[in-house]
CSV table of C-alpha atoms in Angstrom, one decimal:
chain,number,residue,atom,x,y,z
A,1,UNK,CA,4.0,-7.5,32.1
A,2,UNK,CA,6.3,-8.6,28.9
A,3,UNK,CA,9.1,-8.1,31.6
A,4,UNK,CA,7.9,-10.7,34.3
A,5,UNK,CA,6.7,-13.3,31.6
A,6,UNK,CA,10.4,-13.0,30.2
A,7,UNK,CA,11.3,-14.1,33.5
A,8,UNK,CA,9.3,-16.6,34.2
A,9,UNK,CA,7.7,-17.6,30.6
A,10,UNK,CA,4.6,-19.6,31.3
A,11,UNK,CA,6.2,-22.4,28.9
A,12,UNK,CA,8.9,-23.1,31.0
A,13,UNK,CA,7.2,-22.9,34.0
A,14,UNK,CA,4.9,-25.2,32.8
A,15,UNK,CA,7.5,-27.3,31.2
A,16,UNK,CA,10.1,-27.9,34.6
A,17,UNK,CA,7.3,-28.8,36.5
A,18,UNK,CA,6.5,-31.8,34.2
A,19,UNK,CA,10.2,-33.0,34.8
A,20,UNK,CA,10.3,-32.7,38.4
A,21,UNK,CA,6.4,-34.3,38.3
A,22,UNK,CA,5.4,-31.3,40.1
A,23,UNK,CA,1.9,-31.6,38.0
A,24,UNK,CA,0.4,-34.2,35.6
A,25,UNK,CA,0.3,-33.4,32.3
A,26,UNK,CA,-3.4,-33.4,31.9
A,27,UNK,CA,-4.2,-32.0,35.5
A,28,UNK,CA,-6.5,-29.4,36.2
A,29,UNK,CA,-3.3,-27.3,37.9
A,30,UNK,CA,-2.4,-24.4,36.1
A,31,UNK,CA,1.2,-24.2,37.1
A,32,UNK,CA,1.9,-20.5,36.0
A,33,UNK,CA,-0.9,-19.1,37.8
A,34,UNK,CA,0.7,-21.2,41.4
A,35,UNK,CA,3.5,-19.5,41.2
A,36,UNK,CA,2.4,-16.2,40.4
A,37,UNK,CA,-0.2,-16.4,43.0
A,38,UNK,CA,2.7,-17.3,45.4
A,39,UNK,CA,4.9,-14.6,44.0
A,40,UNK,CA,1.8,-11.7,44.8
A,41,UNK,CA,0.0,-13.6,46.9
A,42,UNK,CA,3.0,-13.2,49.6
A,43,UNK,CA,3.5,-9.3,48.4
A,44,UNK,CA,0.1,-8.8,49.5
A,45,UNK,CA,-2.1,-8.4,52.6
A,46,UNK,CA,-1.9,-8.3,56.2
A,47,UNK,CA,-0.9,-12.3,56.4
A,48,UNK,CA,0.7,-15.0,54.9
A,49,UNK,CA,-1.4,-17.7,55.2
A,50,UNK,CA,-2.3,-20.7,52.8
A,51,UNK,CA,-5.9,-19.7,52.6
A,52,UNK,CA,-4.4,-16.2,51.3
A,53,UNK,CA,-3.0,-17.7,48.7
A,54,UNK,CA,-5.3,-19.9,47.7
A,55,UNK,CA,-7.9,-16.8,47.1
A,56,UNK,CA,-4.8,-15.2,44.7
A,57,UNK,CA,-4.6,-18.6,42.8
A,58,UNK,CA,-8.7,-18.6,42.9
A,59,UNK,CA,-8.7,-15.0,41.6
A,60,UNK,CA,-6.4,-15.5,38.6
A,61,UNK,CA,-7.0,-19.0,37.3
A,62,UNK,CA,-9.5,-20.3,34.8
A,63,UNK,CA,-10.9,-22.2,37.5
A,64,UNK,CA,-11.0,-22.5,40.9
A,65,UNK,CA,-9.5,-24.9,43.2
A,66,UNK,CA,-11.0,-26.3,46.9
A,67,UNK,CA,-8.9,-25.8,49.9
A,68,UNK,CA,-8.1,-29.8,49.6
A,69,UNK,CA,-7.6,-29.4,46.2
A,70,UNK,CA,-5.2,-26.5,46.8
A,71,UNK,CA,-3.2,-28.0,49.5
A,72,UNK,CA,-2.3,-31.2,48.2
A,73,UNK,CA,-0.2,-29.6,45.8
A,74,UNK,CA,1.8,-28.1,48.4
A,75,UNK,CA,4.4,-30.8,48.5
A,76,UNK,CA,8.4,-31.1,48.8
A,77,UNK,CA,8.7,-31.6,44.9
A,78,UNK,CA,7.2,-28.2,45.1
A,79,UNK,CA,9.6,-26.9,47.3
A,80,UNK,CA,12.6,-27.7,45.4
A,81,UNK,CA,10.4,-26.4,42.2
A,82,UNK,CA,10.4,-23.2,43.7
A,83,UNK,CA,14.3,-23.3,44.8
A,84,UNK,CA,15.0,-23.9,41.1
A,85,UNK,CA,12.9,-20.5,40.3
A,86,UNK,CA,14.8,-18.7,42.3
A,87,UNK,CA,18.2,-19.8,41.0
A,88,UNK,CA,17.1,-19.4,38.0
A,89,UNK,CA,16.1,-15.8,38.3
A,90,UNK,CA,18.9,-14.6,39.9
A,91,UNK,CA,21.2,-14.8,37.1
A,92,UNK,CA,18.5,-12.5,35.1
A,93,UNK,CA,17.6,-10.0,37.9
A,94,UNK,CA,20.1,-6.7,37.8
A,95,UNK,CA,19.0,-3.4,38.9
A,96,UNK,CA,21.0,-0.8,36.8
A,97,UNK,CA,24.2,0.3,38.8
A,98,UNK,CA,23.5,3.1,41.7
A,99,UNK,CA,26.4,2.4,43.9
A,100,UNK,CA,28.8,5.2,44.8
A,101,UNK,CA,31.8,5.6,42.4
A,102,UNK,CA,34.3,3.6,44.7
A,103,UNK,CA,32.8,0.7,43.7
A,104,UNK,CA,33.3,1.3,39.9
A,105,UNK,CA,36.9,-0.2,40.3
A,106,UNK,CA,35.6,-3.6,41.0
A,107,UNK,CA,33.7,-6.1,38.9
A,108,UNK,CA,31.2,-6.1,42.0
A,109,UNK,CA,30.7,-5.9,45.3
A,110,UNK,CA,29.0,-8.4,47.5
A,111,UNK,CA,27.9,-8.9,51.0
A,112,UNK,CA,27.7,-11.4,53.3
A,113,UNK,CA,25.3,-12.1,55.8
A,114,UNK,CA,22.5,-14.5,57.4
A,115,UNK,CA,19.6,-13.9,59.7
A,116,UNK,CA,17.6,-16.6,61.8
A,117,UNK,CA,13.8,-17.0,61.1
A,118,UNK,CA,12.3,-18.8,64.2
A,119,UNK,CA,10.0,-21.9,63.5
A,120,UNK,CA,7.5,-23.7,65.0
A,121,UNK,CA,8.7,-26.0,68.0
A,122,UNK,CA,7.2,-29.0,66.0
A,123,UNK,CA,10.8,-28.9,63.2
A,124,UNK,CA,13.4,-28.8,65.9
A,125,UNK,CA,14.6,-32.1,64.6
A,126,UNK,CA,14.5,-30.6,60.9
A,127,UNK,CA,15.8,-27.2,62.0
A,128,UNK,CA,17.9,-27.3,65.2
A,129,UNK,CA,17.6,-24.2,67.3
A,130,UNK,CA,20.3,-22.8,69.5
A,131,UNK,CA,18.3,-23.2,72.2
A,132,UNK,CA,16.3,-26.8,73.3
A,133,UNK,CA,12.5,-27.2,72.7
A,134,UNK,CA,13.6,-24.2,69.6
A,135,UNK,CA,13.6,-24.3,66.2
A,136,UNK,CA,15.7,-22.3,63.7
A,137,UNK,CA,16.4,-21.7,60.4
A,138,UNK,CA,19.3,-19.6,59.3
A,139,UNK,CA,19.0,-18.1,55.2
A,140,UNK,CA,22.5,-16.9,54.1
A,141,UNK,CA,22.8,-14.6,51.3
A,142,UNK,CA,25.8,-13.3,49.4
A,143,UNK,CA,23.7,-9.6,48.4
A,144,UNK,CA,25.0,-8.0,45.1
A,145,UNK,CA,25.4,-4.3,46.2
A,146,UNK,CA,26.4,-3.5,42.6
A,147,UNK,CA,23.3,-5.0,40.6
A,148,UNK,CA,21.2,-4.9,43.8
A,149,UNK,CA,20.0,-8.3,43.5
A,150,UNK,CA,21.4,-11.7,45.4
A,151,UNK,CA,23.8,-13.6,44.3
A,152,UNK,CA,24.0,-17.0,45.7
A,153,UNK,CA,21.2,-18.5,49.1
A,154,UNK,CA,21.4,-21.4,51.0
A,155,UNK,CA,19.5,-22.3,54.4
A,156,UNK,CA,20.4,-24.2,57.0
A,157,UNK,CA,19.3,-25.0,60.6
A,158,UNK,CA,20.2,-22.0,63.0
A,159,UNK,CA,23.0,-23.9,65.0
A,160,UNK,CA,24.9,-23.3,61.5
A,161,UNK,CA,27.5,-20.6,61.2
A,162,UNK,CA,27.2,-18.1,58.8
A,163,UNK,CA,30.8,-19.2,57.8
A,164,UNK,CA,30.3,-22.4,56.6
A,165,UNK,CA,28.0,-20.9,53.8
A,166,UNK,CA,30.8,-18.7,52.2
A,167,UNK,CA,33.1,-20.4,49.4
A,168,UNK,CA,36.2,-19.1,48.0
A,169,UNK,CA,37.0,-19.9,44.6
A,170,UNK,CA,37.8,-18.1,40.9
A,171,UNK,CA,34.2,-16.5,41.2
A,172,UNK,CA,35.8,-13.8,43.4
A,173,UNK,CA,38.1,-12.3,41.1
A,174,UNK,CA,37.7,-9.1,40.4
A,175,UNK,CA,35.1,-8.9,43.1
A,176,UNK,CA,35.1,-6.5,46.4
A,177,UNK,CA,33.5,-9.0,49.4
A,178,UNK,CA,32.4,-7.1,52.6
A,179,UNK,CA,32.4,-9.1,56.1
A,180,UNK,CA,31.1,-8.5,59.4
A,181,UNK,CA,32.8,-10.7,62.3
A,182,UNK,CA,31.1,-13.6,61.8
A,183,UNK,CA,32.7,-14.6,58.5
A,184,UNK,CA,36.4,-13.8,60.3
A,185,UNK,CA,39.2,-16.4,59.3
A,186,UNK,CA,43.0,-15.3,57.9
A,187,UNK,CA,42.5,-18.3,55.9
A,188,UNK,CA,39.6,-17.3,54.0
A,189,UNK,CA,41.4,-13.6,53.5
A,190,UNK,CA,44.3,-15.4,51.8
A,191,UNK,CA,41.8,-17.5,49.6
A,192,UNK,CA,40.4,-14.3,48.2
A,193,UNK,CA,43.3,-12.6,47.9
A,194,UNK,CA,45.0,-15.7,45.8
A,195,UNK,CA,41.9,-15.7,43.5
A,196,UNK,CA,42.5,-11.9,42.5
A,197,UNK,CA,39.6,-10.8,44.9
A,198,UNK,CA,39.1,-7.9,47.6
A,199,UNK,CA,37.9,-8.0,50.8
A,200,UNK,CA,37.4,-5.6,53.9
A,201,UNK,CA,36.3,-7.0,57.0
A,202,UNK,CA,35.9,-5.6,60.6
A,203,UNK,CA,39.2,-6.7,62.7
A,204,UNK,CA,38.4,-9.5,65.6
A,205,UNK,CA,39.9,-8.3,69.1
A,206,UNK,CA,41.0,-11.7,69.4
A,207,UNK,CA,42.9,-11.9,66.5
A,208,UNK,CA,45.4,-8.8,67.6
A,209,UNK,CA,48.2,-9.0,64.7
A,210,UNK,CA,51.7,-8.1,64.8
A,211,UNK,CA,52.5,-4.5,62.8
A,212,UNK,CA,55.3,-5.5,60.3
A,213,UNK,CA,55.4,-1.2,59.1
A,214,UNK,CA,53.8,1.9,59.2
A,215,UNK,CA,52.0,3.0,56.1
A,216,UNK,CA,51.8,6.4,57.0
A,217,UNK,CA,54.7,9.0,58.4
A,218,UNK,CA,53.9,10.9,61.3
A,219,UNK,CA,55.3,14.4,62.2
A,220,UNK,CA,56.9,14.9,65.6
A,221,UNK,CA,57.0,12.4,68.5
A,222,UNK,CA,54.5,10.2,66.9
A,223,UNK,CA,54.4,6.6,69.1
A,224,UNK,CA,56.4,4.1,66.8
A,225,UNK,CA,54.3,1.1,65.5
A,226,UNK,CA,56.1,-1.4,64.5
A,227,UNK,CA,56.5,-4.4,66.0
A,228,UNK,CA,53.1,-3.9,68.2
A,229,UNK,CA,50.1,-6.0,67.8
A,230,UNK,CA,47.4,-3.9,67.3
A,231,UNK,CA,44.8,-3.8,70.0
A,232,UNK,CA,47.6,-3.5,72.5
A,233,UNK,CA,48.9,0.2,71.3
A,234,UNK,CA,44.9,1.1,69.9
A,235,UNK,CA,44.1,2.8,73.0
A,236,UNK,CA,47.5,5.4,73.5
A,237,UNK,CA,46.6,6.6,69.8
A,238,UNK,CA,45.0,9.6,69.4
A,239,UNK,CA,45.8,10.0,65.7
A,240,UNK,CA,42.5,10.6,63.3
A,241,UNK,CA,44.1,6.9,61.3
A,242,UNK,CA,45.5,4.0,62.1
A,243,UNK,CA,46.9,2.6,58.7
A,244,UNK,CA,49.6,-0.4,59.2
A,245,UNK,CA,50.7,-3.6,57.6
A,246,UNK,CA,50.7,-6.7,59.3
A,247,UNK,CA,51.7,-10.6,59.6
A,248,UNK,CA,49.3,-12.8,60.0
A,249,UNK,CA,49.7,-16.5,60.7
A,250,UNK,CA,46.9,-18.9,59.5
A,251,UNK,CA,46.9,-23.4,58.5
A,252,UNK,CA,46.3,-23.7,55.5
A,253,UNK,CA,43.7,-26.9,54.2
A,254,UNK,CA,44.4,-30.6,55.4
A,255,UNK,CA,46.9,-32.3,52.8
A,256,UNK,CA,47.9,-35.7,52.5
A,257,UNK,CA,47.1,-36.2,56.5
A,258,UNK,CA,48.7,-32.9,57.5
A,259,UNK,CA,47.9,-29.2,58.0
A,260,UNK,CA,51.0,-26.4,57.4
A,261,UNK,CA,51.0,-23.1,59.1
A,262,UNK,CA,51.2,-20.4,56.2
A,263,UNK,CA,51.6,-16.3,56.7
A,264,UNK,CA,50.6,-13.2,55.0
A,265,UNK,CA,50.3,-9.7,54.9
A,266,UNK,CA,47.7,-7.5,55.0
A,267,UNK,CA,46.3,-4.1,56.0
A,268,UNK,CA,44.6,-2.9,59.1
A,269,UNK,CA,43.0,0.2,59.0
A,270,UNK,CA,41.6,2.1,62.0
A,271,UNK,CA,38.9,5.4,61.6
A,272,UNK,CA,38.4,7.1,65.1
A,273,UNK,CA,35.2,7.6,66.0
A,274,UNK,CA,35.3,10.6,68.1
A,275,UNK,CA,32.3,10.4,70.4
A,276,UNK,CA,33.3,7.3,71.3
A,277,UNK,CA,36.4,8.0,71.8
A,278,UNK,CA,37.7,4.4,70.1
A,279,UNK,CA,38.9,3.2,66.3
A,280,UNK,CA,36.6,1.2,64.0
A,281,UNK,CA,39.3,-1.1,62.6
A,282,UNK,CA,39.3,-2.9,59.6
A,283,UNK,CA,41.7,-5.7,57.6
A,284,UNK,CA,41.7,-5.5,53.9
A,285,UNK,CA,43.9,-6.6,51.0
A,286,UNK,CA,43.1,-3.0,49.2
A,287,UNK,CA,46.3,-1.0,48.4
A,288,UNK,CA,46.8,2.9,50.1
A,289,UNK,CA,47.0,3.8,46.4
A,290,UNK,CA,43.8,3.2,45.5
A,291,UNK,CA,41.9,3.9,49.3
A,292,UNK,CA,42.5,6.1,51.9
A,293,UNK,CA,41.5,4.9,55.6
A,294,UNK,CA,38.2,7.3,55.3
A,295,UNK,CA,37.2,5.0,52.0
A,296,UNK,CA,38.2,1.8,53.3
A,297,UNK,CA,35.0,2.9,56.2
A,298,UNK,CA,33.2,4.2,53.6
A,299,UNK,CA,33.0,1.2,51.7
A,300,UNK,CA,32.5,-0.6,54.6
A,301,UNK,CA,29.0,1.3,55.5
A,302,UNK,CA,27.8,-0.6,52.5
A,303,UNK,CA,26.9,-3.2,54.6
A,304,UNK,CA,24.1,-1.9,55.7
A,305,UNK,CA,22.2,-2.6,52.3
A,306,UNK,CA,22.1,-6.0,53.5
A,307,UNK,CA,20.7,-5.5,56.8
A,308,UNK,CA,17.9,-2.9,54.9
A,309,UNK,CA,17.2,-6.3,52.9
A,310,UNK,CA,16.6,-8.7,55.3
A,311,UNK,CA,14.8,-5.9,57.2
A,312,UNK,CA,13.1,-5.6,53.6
A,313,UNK,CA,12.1,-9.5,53.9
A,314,UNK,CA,11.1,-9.7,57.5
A,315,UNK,CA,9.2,-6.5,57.7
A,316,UNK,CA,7.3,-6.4,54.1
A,317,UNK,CA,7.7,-10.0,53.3
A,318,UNK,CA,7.2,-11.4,57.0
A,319,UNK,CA,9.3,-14.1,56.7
A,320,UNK,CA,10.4,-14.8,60.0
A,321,UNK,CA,6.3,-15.3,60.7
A,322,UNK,CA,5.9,-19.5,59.9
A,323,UNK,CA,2.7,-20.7,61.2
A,324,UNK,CA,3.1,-24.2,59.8
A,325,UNK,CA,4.6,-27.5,62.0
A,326,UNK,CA,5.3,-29.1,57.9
A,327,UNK,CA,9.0,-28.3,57.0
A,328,UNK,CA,8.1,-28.5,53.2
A,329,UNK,CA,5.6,-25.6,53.1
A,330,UNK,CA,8.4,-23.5,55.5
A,331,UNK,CA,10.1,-24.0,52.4
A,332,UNK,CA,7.6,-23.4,50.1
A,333,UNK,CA,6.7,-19.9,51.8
A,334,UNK,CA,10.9,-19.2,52.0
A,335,UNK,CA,11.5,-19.4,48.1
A,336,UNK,CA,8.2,-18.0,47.7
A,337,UNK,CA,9.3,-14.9,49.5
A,338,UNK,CA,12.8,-14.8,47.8
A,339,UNK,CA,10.7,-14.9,44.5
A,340,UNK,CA,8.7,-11.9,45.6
A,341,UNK,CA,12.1,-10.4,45.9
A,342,UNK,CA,13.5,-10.8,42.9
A,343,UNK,CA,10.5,-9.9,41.0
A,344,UNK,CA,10.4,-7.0,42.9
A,345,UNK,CA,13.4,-6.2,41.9
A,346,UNK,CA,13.0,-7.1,38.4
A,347,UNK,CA,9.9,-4.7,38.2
A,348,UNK,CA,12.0,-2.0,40.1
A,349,UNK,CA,14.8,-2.2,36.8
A,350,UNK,CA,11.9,-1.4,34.7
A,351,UNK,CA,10.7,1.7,36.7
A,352,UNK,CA,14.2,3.2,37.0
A,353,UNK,CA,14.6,2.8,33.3
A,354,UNK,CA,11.4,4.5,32.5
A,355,UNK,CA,11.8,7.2,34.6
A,356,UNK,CA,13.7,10.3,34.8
A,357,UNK,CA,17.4,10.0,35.2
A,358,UNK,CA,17.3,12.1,38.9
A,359,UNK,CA,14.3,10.0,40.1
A,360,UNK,CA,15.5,7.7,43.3
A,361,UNK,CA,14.2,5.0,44.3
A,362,UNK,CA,14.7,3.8,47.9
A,363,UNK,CA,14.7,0.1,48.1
A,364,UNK,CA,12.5,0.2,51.4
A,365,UNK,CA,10.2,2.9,50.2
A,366,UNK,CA,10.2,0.9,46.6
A,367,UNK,CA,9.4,-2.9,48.3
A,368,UNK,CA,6.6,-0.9,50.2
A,369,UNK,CA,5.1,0.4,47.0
A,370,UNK,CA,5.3,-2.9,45.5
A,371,UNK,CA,3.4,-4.8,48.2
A,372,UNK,CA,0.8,-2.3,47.9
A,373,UNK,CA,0.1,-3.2,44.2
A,374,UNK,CA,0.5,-6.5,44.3
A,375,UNK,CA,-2.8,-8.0,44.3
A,376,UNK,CA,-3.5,-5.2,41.0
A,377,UNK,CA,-0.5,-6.5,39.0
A,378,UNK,CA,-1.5,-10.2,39.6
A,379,UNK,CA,-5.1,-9.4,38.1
A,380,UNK,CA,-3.1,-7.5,35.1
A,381,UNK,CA,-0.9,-10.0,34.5
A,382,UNK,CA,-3.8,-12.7,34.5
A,383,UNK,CA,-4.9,-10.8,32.2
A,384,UNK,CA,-2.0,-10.2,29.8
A,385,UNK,CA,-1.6,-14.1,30.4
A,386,UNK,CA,-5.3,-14.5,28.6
A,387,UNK,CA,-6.2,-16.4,32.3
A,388,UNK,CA,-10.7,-15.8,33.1
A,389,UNK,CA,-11.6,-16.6,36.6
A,390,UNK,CA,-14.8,-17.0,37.3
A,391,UNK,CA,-17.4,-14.6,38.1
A,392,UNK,CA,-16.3,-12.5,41.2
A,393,UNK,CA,-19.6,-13.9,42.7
A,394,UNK,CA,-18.9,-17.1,42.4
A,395,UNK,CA,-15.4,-17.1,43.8
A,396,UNK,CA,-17.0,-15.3,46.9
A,397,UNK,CA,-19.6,-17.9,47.2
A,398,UNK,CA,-16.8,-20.8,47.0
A,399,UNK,CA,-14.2,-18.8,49.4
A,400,UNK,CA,-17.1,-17.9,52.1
A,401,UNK,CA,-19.2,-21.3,52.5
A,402,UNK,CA,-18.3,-23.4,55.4
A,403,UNK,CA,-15.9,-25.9,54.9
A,404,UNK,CA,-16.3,-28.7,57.2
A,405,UNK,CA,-19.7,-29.9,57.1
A,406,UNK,CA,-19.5,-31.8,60.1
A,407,UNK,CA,-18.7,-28.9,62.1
A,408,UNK,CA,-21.3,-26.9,63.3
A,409,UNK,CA,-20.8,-23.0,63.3
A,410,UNK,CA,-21.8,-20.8,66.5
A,411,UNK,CA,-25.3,-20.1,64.9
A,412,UNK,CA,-26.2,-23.5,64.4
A,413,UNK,CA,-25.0,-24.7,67.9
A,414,UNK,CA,-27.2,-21.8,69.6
A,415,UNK,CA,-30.2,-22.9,67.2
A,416,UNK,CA,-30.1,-26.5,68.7
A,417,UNK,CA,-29.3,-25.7,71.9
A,418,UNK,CA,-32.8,-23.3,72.2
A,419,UNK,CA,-34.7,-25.0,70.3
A,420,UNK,CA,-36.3,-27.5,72.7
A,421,UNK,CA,-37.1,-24.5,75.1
A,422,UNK,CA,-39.2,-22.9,72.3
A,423,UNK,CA,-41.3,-25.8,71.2
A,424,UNK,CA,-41.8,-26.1,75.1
């Protein structure tokens, strides 16, 4: 519990939301529990909904709040209270490093992705969809392999490209950056290799570079390279790697009113993949020296821890499930689930510390375990926090009376309805 509280102390919790106006000073709101109950609340159960939370928030507060009461405070200032969290927490969140010893020559290594979550129709103007009468919203993520936590987020509408969310700068020194296709541009290859970084990407068909030279020498009437473009010879090879330099020619940024064509050189790697018969090939600014072709596609299966968390967040978490037409609580529930992720993976540093050096923890098997005790290490942590709900009966009585007194319920409508036959 001393772990999450460091996180997210309940002073500043309390404090931020005071400065944003999140809460009034003197309001019956208890800020802390909110969050937590948002943080659990979305770890646990069979459904996200707001009702759900509000029985977590009921459960661990000093007192309870009506569904009115609860839903008011689900606002945009919220929203972006909750954004802040999660920046916040991502700079504290590291898992201890369990990568493969390939990536111990690089100050980390990160991957980039995005995945769609599909809306209700009623935000298409909010959250353009690809399609009409859609709506989309597209979370990118820049997933720290090494620290297994994520490094930077943004969301957009789906119509975005995942490109658009990826900046080069000084932050990449020193840093490996895995790409799938989608993130494809020479440009942004030269960027990273300018600001001392690394990058391996899968190589675009329609990009089909010129070979300057061989990197490898072939015995015996091997076909000569040079001066091919790639895709064009890829399919007379039958050698186990293709590893070649070549020229590529990219603008560089508008300056002054005008854009100048630039070159450079880099590496193209191809690993055949013998039932099908084909090379998986890969451009990268990493030297022969320090990788072979078999670890450039080694490295390069990394990727997949960032499909497992996204499959992580839309299997455990459920976030592509948004039954809500109101684009601030779509927002609420997204940084609500990226909370549950960082916590999860904050609690997850302190199980691996605790335990035995050859214990692993699978981070699927791990966020399953963690959804399962949710709701327990809310109550624990209410009660570390020195939080008393009221009496369970109480809350039960308050969660199960009917709402709407207006509106009859089934029993009440079949009561009238016979009534005037039995005093007949």
């Amino acid at each position: 519990m001393q772990r999450l509280t460091t996180l997210f102390p309940s002073t500043m919790l309390e404090e931020h939301a005071e400065e944003l106006g999140v809460v009034e000073r003197d309001g019956k709101l208890q800020i802390p529990v909110l969050v937590w109950a948002f943080v659990f609340g979305f770890a646990a159960g069979e459904s996200r909904t707001l009702a759900g939370f509000r029985r977590a928030y009921n459960s661990t507060a000093d007192e309870v709040l009506s569904p009115g009461g609860f839903y008011q405070r689900l606002t945009p200032l919220f929203a972006e209270y909750l954004c802040d969290l999660v920046e916040t927490a991502l700079d504290e969140v590291a898992v201890p490093h369990t990568v493969s010893k390939e990536f111990s020559r690089f100050r980390d290594v990160i991957i980039a992705d995005g995945t769609v979550l599909r809306l209700h129709q009623f935000l298409a103007e909010e959250y353009e969809g690809r399609k009409e009468e859609q709506a989309g919203a597209r979370l990118h993520l820049l997933h720290n392999a090494t620290d297994q936590t994520i490094e930077r987020f943004s969301v957009t509408d789906e119509k975005a490209h995942d490109s658009t969310a990826f900046d080069t700068g000084s932050w990449l020194k020193g840093r490996l950056v895995l790409f799938d296709r989608a993130y494809f541009k020479f440009r942004r290859f030269a960027l990273i290799d300018e600001n001392d970084g690394y990058f391996v990407s899968q190589l675009k068909s329609s990009s089909n570079p010129v070979i300057m030279a061989e990197l490898r020498e072939w015995r015996g009437r091997a076909i000569p390279l040079e001066g091919e473009h790639v895709y064009d010879i890829v399919e007379d090879l039958q050698r186990k790697y293709i590893d070649v330099e070549v020229e590529v020619s990219f603008q560089r940024r508008e300056y002054a009113g005008t854009q100048s064509w630039d070159t450079k050189r880099f590496r193209v790697v191809g690993v055949r993949v013998e039932d099908a018969d084909d090379y998986q090939l890969y451009i990268t600014n990493l030297s022969r020296e320090s990788f072979l072709p078999a670890d450039i596609a080694t490295l390069y299966r990394c990727r997949w821890e960032v499909e497992v968390l996204f499959r992580e967040l839309k299997t455990q978490y459920e976030l592509d499930e948004f039954d809500t037409s109101k684009k601030h609580v779509v927002e609420v529930l997204l940084y609500a689930a990226l909370l549950s992720l960082v916590v999860s993976r904050a609690l997850l540093k302190v199980v691996t510390e605790e335990a035995d050096d050859e214990c692993v923890f699978p981070t699927e098997r791990w966020a399953a375990t963690f959804r399962s005790h949710a709701q327990l290490i809310l109550h624990e942590l209410g009660d570390y926090l020195g939080y008393s709900p009221p009496p369970l009966l109480e809350r039960l009585i308050e969660d199960a009376q009917k709402i709407h007194q207006q509106r009859p319920i089934l029993q009440e409508r079949l009561a009238t309805i016979t009534q005037p036959t039995i005093e007949a």
